[in-house]
Every structure is written in C-alpha cells, then in structure tokens.
Tab-separated table of C-alpha atoms and ligand atoms in Angstrom:
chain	number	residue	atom	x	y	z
A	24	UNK	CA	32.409	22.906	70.989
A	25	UNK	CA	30.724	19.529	70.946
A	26	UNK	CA	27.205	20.109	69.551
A	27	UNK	CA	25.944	16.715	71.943
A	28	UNK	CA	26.968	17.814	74.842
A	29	UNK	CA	24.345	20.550	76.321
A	30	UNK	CA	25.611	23.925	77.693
A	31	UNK	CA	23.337	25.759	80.346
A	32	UNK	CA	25.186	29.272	80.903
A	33	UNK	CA	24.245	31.413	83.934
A	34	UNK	CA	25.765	34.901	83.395
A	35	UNK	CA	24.735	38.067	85.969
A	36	UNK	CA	26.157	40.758	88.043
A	37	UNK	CA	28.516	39.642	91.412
A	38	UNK	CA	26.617	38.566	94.326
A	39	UNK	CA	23.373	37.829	91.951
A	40	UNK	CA	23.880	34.146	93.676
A	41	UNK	CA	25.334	32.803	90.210
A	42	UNK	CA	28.173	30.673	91.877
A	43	UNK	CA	25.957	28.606	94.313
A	44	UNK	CA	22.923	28.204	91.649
A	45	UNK	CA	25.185	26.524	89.235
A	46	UNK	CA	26.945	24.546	91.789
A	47	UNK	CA	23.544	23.241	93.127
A	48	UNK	CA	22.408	22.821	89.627
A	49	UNK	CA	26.045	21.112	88.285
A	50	UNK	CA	25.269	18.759	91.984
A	51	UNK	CA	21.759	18.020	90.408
A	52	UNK	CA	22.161	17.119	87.172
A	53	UNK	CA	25.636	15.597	87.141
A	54	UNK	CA	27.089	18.179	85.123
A	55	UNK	CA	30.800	20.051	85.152
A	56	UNK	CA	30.444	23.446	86.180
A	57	UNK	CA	32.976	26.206	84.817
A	58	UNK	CA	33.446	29.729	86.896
A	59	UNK	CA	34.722	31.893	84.310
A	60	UNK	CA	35.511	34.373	87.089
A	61	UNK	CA	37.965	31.812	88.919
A	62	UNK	CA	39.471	32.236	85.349
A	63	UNK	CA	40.083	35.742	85.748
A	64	UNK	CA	40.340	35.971	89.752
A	65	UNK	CA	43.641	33.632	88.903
A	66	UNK	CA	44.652	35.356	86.130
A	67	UNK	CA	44.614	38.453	88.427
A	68	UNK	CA	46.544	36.592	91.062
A	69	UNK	CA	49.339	35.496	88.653
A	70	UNK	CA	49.479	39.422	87.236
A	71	UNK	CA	49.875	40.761	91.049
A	72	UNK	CA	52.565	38.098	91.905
A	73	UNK	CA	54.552	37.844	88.935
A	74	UNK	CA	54.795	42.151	89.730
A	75	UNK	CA	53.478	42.488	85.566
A	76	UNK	CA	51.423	45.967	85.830
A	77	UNK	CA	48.010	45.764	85.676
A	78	UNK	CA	47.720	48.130	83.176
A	79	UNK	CA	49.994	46.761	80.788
A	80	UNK	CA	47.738	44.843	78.103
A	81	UNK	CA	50.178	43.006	76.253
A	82	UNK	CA	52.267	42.208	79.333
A	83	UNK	CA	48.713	40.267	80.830
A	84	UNK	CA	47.847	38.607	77.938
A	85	UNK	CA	51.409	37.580	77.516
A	86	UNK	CA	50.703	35.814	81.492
A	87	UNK	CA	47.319	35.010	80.389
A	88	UNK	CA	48.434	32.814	77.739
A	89	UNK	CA	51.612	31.265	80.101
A	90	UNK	CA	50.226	30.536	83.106
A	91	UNK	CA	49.793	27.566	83.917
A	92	UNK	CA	45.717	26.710	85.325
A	93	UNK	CA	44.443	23.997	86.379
A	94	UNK	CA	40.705	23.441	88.471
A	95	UNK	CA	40.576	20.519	90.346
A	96	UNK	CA	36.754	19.403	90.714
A	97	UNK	CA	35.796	17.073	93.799
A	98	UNK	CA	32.920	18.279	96.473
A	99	UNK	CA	34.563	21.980	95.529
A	100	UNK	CA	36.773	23.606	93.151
A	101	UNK	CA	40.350	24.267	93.912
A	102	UNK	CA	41.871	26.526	91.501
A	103	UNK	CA	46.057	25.520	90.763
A	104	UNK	CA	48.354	28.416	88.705
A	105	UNK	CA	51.315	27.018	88.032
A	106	UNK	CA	50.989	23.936	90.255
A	107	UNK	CA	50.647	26.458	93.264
A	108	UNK	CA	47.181	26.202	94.873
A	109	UNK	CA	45.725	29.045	95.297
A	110	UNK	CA	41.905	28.849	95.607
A	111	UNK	CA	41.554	30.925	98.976
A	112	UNK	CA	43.464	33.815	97.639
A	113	UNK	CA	41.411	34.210	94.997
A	114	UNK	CA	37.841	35.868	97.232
A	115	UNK	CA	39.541	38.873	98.229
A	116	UNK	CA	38.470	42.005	96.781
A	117	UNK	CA	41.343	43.354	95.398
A	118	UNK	CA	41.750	40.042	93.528
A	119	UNK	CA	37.986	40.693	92.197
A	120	UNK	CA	39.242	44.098	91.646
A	121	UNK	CA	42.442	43.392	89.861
A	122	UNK	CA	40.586	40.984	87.444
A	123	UNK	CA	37.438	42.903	86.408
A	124	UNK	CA	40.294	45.613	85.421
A	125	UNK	CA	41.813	42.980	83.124
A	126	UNK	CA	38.975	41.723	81.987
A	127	UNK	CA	38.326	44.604	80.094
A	128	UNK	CA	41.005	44.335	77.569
A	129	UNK	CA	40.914	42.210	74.743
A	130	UNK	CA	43.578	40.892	73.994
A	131	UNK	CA	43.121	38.680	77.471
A	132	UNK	CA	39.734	37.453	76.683
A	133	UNK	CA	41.025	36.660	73.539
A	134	UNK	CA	43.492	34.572	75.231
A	135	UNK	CA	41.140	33.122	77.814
A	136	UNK	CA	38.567	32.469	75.446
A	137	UNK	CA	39.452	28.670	73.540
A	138	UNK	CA	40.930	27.997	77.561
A	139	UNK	CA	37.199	28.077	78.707
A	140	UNK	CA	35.696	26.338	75.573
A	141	UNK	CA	38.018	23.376	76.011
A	142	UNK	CA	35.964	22.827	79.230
A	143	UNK	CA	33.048	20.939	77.218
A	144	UNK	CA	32.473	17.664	78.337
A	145	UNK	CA	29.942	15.305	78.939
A	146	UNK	CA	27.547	14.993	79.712
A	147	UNK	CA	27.052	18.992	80.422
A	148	UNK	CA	28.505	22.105	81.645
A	149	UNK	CA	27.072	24.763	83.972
A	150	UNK	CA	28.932	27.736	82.866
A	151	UNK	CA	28.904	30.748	85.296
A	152	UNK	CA	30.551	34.424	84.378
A	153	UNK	CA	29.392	37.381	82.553
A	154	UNK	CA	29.618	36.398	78.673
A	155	UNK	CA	29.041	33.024	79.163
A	156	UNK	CA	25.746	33.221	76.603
A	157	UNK	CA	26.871	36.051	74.265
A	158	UNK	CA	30.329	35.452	73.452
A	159	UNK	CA	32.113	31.899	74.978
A	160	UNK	CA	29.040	29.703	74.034
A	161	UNK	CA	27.453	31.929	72.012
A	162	UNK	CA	25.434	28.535	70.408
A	163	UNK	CA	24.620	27.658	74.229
A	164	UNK	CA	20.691	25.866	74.258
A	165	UNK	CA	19.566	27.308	77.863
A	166	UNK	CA	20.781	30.608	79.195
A	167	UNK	CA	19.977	32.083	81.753
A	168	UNK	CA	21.152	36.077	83.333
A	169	UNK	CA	20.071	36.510	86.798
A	170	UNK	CA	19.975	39.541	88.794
A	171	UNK	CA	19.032	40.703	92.128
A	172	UNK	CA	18.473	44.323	93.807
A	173	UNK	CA	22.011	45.736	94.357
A	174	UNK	CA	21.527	45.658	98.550
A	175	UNK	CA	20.662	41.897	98.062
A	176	UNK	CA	23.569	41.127	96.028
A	177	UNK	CA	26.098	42.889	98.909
A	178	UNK	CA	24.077	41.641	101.605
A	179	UNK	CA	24.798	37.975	99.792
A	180	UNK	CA	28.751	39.284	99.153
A	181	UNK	CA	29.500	40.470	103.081
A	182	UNK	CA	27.787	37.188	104.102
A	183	UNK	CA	30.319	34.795	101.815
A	184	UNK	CA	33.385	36.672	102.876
A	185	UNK	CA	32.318	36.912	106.230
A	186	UNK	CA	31.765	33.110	106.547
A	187	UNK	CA	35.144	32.439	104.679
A	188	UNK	CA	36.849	34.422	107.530
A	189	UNK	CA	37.375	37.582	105.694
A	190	UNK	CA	37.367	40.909	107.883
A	191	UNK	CA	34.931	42.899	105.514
A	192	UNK	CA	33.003	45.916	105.686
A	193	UNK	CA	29.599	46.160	104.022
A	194	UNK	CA	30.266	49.597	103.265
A	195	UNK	CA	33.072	49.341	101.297
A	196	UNK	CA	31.513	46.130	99.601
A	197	UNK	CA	28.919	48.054	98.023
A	198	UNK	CA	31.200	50.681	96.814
A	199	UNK	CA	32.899	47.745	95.175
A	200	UNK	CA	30.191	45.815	94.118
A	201	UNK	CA	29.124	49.076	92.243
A	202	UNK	CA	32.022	50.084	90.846
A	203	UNK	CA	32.797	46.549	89.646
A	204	UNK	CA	29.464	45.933	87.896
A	205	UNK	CA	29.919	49.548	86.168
A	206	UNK	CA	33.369	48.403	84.682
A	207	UNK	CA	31.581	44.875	82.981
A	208	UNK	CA	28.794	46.519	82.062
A	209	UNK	CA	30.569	49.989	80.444
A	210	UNK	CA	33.725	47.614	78.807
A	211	UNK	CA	34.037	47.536	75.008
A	212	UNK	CA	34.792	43.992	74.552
A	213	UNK	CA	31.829	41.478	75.866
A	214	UNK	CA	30.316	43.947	78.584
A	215	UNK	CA	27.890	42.166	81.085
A	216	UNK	CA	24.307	42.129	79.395
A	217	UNK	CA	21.832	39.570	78.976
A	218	UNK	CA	22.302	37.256	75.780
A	219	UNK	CA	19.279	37.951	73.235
A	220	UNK	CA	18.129	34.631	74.110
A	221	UNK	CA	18.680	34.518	77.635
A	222	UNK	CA	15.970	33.944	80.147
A	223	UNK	CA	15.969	36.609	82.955
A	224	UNK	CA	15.843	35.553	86.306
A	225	UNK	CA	15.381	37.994	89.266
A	226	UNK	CA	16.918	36.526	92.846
A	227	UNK	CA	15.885	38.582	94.706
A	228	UNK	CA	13.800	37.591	97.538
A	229	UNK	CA	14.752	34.328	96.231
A	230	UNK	CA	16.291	31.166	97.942
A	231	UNK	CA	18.821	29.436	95.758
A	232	UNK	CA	16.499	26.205	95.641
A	233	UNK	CA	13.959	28.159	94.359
A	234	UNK	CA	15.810	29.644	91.768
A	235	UNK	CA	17.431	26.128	90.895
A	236	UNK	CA	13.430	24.806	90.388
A	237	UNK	CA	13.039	28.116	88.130
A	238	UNK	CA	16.308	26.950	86.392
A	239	UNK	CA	14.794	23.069	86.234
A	240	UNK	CA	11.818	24.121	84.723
A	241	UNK	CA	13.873	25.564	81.076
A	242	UNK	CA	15.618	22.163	80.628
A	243	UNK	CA	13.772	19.044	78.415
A	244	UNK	CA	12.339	16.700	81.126
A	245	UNK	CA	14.848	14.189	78.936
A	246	UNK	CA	17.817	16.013	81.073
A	247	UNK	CA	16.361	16.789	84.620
A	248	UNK	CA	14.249	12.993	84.915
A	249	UNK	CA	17.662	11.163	86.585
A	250	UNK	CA	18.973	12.877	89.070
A	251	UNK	CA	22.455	11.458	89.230
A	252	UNK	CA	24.668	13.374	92.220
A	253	UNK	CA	28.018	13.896	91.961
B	328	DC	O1	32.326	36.231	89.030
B	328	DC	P1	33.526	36.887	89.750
B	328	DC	O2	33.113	37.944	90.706
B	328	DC	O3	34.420	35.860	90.390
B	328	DC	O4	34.369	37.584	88.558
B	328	DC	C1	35.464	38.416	88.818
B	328	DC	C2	35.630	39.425	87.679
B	328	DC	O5	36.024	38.727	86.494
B	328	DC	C3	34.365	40.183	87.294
B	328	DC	O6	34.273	41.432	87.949
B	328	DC	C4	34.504	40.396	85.814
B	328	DC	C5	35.425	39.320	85.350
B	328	DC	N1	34.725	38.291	84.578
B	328	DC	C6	34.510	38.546	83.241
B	328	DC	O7	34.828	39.629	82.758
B	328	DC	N2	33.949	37.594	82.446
B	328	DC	C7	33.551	36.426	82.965
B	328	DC	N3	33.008	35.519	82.154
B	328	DC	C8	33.731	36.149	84.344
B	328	DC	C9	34.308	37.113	85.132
C-alpha cells in the first residue's frame, strides 16, 4: 500500500447504508471507491456457474484466485468476471447468500486479499466491506463502522431491490439480513467488528447526506476544501 495516498474505510453490517455513503463520499472528494462485497458477490457468481460446490474450500479459492475480475468505474460500477458482465446478477440474495458462506473460509480471503490492496490509487480510496479497517488496510488513517437498527437496515434492503426490479419479500429479507450478519460476525477469519480505531457511526434515523457531513467532519480540512466531482 502506498503510504501517500489516504484510505477512508467504511465497514458495517448489510443495509447499514455503507454502499451509497461511500459512493456519495468517493463523488465528493474525487476518490476511487472499492466494494469489497462486489468482490465476493462475483466470486459467488463464478462458484455457482462454474457448478464448483460451495462448500468445497480449496475448490473456491482455487476460482478465487482464476477468475478473471475486472470493475469498470464511470457514473456506476459494473462488475466483469471473465470478460462477462455481470453487475445485475450480483443483488440477488442467494448471490449475497452464496458469498457471505465463502467468505468465511480462509483460504479465499487469503486469495482476495493483495486483489483488493492493489486497488490503491490516487488520490484516495473509499473502501466499503466488513474488514476493510481491521484486516485489508489495517494502516487505514480514517475508519469508520456504521450501523443502523436491524428494521432500518431491511427497510433500506427491500427498498434497493425493490427499485432494481427485484420481486422481494420483506419477510424473508430480514430472515436473511439476520442470518447473514450472524455468519460475518460469528466467522473465525476477519468476522465483522469495528476496527479498534474506528469511529462508530449510527444511521439510523439518518439521511445519507447527513451521514456523509458526519463522515466530512473526520477528514483534515487539507482533503475535503476542493471539492472536485467525478
Ligand atoms: O456488502 P455485501 O452485502 O455486498 O457483501 C456480501 C457478503 O460478502 C457479506 O455478507 C459478507 C461478504 N463480505 C466480506 O466477508 N468481507 C467484505 N470485506 C465484504 C463482503
């Protein structure tokens, strides 16, 4: 990692509004914004469709370390695996599923790990996911873990898929919020918790602006005085 180049990671539970803060934030300050969980949402994808059991370790690491990924950055992200495009198919819930079960072994983050700290560059990166500040960018100046009540965060969920055309029930979101957030938290290997150093941010009852201001308000005036758009 390039010690110049400032890293603000944003790590949390799903639907603690992580994804849109750092986009609004990466917008604001001019900065690249990774989504760790794309990483693993296309990981998942290439698992299902290459038919490699999801409970075979060595078999997704093996794919983990193969696949091709590529992000392609312009007003949004669109995620390529293998040159296939496959951005859409990564919001479902069994893809969020799939990869939190993944995510759990080792061996993968292992293999994910020097992937996501290649993605340094100036003159900043947002970093979004759930061990952004403890393990990736451990050295990371700002971090920040943000939360919000678990009805918030599926309210937030139902209303994303909802809007992205996805026939969902808020039912069975929260079942899989919950069970989701209970897998990173309870995993071995760099389990969802707030960084030592991390500020805590609670969303709820939040809008994302205001929690972007909150978010401001850490950084040196030095980095938040130009406001250069994207
Ligand atoms: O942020 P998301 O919902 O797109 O992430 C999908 C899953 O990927 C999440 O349940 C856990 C896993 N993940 C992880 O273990 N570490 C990260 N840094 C990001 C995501």
């Amino acid at each position: 990692m390039t010690k110049a180049v400032p890293v603000l990671t944003i790590d949390g539970p799903s639907g603690a509004g992580k994804g849109t803060v750092s986009k609004l934030l990466a917008k604001r300050l001019g900065w690249h914004f990774l989504d760790s969980g794309a990483i693993y949402r296309a990981l998942a994808w290439a698992v299902l469709s290459w038919g490699v059991p999801l409970d075979n370790e060595e078999e997704v690491a093996r794919v983990a370390k193969e696949m091709m990924l590529e992000f392609i950055c312009n007003e949004s992200v669109q995620v390529l695996v293998d040159g296939k495009e496959v951005t859409d198919k990564l919001q479902t819930e069994e893809c969020g599923r799939a990869a939190s079960t993944i995510a759990a072994y080792p061996k993968v983050r292992q293999a994910l790990l020097e992937k996501q700290r290649q993605l340094v560059r100036p003159p900043g990166l947002i970093a979004d996911g759930r061990d952004m500040g403890t393990v990736v960018f451990p050295d990371a100046p700002y971090k920040v873990f943000l939360t919000a009540s678990p009805k918030v965060r599926a309210q937030r969920r139902y209303r994303q898929l909802k809007e992205q055309g996805f026939d969902v029930n808020l039912d069975q979101i929260i079942n899989d919020l919950e069970e989701r957030d209970r897998r990173d938290r309870e995993r071995k290997e760099a389990p969802l918790k707030p960084a030592e150093d991390a500020v805590v941010i609670d969303s709820t009852g939040l809008t994302a602006q205001q929690v972007v201001d909150k978010i401001l308000e850490l950084l040196p005036e030095s980095l938040t005085s130009q406001p250069r758009g994207r």
